[in-house]
Amino acid sequence: MFYNEMRVAMPLYVQVKQLIKEMIDKGELRPGDRVPGERELAERFRVSRMTARQALNELEAEGVLVRIQGKGSFVARPKIRQALLALTSFTEDMLLRGLTPHTKSLKTEVVEADRDLAELLGLVIPREVWRIERLRTADGEPMAFEVSYVPRRLCPDLDEQLRKEGSLYGVFERVYGLRLVRATQTIEAGIASREQGGLLGIKAGAAVLLLTRLTFTDEGVPVEYVKSVYRADRYKFVAELVRVAEGREPVRVTQKELPR
Ligand code: GLP
């Protein structure tokens, strides 16, 4: 009864949104399907066209629908749900989802780390680092653009090894015997530059997620500082939060245990 009362009190456009979402959840509308337009929705649900438009606009803003100029609105593919607390590689993340990862190497060079970078990576002399620019795709679709910095002395022939192996974490662990155990990561909102948009197949100015990650070995040695640009229309980060009681460690959730 309470639920019904809430539903009555709910603005009409919110009810239309919910009905469309229910159709998606039940599989009546699948990713890529065209969603009825404003006029059809207005007739079907007996609401005004303005109400139908507002529902469609909000669903588009939430990333549930994608609007294509002159063609209509379509059901978006579900975003990739990325565990926030698991230290995994792009290759592992994609394989876990049954997607085929691929990396387009854009530029690999050795540069001199500036003061900030040298400090992050704990470098005194030499300050030489590999600078690796890569475009990451899954099943052929661009997902992320990443620029990694790795101390050269830890991985002297990283360029060659990376060409063979494909996965940077794979090279760290399998080739150089570096055991990655923890990282500090930041995530911020951003918008794609023209160049990033071109690489990622999104419009310049589209929303992106900007990440930085500094990864350490079991000996506490920083091995990689990376700046990543992830497509915000394809990714969401998920973490299970637990209330920390005194004397109890926060629970770590792995990728497989992610809540739905
Ligand atoms: C993710 C992380 C990066 C890391 C990369 C390694 O994309 N955001 O910080 O460099 O994984 O991935 P791979 O081992 O597939 O090269």
PDB file of N, CA and C and ligand atoms in Angstrom, residues 88-93 134 136 146 148 162 166-170 185 211 213 224 226 228 230, ligand 1:
ATOM      1  N   THR A  88      43.833  -4.965 -10.223  1.00  0.00           N
ATOM      2  CA  THR A  88      43.828  -5.837 -11.400  1.00  0.00           C
ATOM      3  C   THR A  88      44.310  -5.044 -12.607  1.00  0.00           C
ATOM      4  N   SER A  89      44.641  -5.777 -13.655  1.00  0.00           N
ATOM      5  CA  SER A  89      45.101  -5.119 -14.884  1.00  0.00           C
ATOM      6  C   SER A  89      43.948  -5.044 -15.876  1.00  0.00           C
ATOM      7  N   PHE A  90      44.114  -4.207 -16.860  1.00  0.00           N
ATOM      8  CA  PHE A  90      43.093  -4.090 -17.904  1.00  0.00           C
ATOM      9  C   PHE A  90      42.870  -5.457 -18.563  1.00  0.00           C
ATOM     10  N   THR A  91      43.967  -6.137 -18.867  1.00  0.00           N
ATOM     11  CA  THR A  91      43.862  -7.445 -19.530  1.00  0.00           C
ATOM     12  C   THR A  91      43.042  -8.410 -18.669  1.00  0.00           C
ATOM     13  N   GLU A  92      43.355  -8.466 -17.387  1.00  0.00           N
ATOM     14  CA  GLU A  92      42.611  -9.370 -16.495  1.00  0.00           C
ATOM     15  C   GLU A  92      41.134  -8.970 -16.424  1.00  0.00           C
ATOM     16  N   ASP A  93      40.883  -7.669 -16.287  1.00  0.00           N
ATOM     17  CA  ASP A  93      39.502  -7.191 -16.160  1.00  0.00           C
ATOM     18  C   ASP A  93      38.659  -7.595 -17.365  1.00  0.00           C
ATOM     19  N   ARG A 134      49.259   4.120 -24.402  1.00  0.00           N
ATOM     20  CA  ARG A 134      48.527   2.982 -24.995  1.00  0.00           C
ATOM     21  C   ARG A 134      47.029   3.236 -25.070  1.00  0.00           C
ATOM     22  N   ARG A 136      43.583   1.192 -25.020  1.00  0.00           N
ATOM     23  CA  ARG A 136      43.100  -0.132 -24.630  1.00  0.00           C
ATOM     24  C   ARG A 136      41.708  -0.371 -25.218  1.00  0.00           C
ATOM     25  N   GLU A 146      45.882   5.275 -21.813  1.00  0.00           N
ATOM     26  CA  GLU A 146      46.720   5.289 -20.608  1.00  0.00           C
ATOM     27  C   GLU A 146      48.154   5.716 -20.918  1.00  0.00           C
ATOM     28  N   SER A 148      51.698   5.415 -18.985  1.00  0.00           N
ATOM     29  CA  SER A 148      52.378   4.808 -17.830  1.00  0.00           C
ATOM     30  C   SER A 148      53.833   5.253 -17.766  1.00  0.00           C
ATOM     31  N   LEU A 162      57.125  -5.832 -23.621  1.00  0.00           N
ATOM     32  CA  LEU A 162      55.720  -5.442 -23.728  1.00  0.00           C
ATOM     33  C   LEU A 162      55.160  -5.779 -25.110  1.00  0.00           C
ATOM     34  N   GLY A 166      52.151  -7.967 -24.181  1.00  0.00           N
ATOM     35  CA  GLY A 166      50.886  -7.213 -24.289  1.00  0.00           C
ATOM     36  C   GLY A 166      50.427  -6.591 -22.991  1.00  0.00           C
ATOM     37  N   SER A 167      50.539  -7.373 -21.882  1.00  0.00           N
ATOM     38  CA  SER A 167      50.081  -6.861 -20.583  1.00  0.00           C
ATOM     39  C   SER A 167      51.266  -6.361 -19.760  1.00  0.00           C
ATOM     40  N   LEU A 168      51.151  -5.137 -19.288  1.00  0.00           N
ATOM     41  CA  LEU A 168      52.230  -4.555 -18.479  1.00  0.00           C
ATOM     42  C   LEU A 168      52.391  -5.317 -17.162  1.00  0.00           C
ATOM     43  N   TYR A 169      51.260  -5.642 -16.518  1.00  0.00           N
ATOM     44  CA  TYR A 169      51.344  -6.391 -15.265  1.00  0.00           C
ATOM     45  C   TYR A 169      51.934  -7.778 -15.527  1.00  0.00           C
ATOM     46  N   GLY A 170      51.602  -8.328 -16.679  1.00  0.00           N
ATOM     47  CA  GLY A 170      52.165  -9.623 -17.080  1.00  0.00           C
ATOM     48  C   GLY A 170      53.680  -9.527 -17.166  1.00  0.00           C
ATOM     49  N   GLN A 185      45.128   4.901  -5.716  1.00  0.00           N
ATOM     50  CA  GLN A 185      44.458   5.318  -6.949  1.00  0.00           C
ATOM     51  C   GLN A 185      43.565   6.521  -6.673  1.00  0.00           C
ATOM     52  N   LEU A 211      41.887   8.730 -14.012  1.00  0.00           N
ATOM     53  CA  LEU A 211      42.454   7.944 -12.916  1.00  0.00           C
ATOM     54  C   LEU A 211      43.955   8.126 -12.859  1.00  0.00           C
ATOM     55  N   ARG A 213      47.213   6.037 -10.852  1.00  0.00           N
ATOM     56  CA  ARG A 213      47.506   4.878  -9.980  1.00  0.00           C
ATOM     57  C   ARG A 213      49.015   4.778  -9.770  1.00  0.00           C
ATOM     58  N   GLU A 224      55.048   1.602 -11.050  1.00  0.00           N
ATOM     59  CA  GLU A 224      54.360   2.268 -12.162  1.00  0.00           C
ATOM     60  C   GLU A 224      53.541   3.442 -11.639  1.00  0.00           C
ATOM     61  N   VAL A 226      50.659   5.763 -13.387  1.00  0.00           N
ATOM     62  CA  VAL A 226      49.902   5.786 -14.644  1.00  0.00           C
ATOM     63  C   VAL A 226      48.752   6.778 -14.567  1.00  0.00           C
ATOM     64  N   SER A 228      45.219   7.462 -16.487  1.00  0.00           N
ATOM     65  CA  SER A 228      44.293   6.807 -17.415  1.00  0.00           C
ATOM     66  C   SER A 228      43.083   7.683 -17.667  1.00  0.00           C
ATOM     67  N   TYR A 230      39.324   6.951 -18.834  1.00  0.00           N
ATOM     68  CA  TYR A 230      38.336   5.908 -19.118  1.00  0.00           C
ATOM     69  C   TYR A 230      37.062   6.536 -19.653  1.00  0.00           C
TER      70      TYR A 230
HETATM   71  C1  GLP B   1      44.641  -0.918 -15.736  1.00  0.00           C
HETATM   72  C2  GLP B   1      45.123   0.153 -14.794  1.00  0.00           C
HETATM   73  C3  GLP B   1      46.504   0.669 -15.171  1.00  0.00           C
HETATM   74  C4  GLP B   1      47.481  -0.464 -15.440  1.00  0.00           C
HETATM   75  C5  GLP B   1      46.877  -1.433 -16.428  1.00  0.00           C
HETATM   76  C6  GLP B   1      47.778  -2.636 -16.688  1.00  0.00           C
HETATM   77  O1  GLP B   1      44.261  -0.389 -16.956  1.00  0.00           O
HETATM   78  N1  GLP B   1      44.210   1.277 -14.777  1.00  0.00           N
HETATM   79  O2  GLP B   1      46.957   1.405 -14.070  1.00  0.00           O
HETATM   80  O3  GLP B   1      48.663   0.055 -15.972  1.00  0.00           O
HETATM   81  O4  GLP B   1      45.643  -1.895 -15.955  1.00  0.00           O
HETATM   82  O5  GLP B   1      47.121  -3.413 -17.651  1.00  0.00           O
HETATM   83  P1  GLP B   1      47.818  -4.481 -18.542  1.00  0.00           P
HETATM   84  O6  GLP B   1      48.556  -5.416 -17.644  1.00  0.00           O
HETATM   85  O7  GLP B   1      46.713  -5.138 -19.286  1.00  0.00           O
HETATM   86  O8  GLP B   1      48.776  -3.754 -19.468  1.00  0.00           O
END
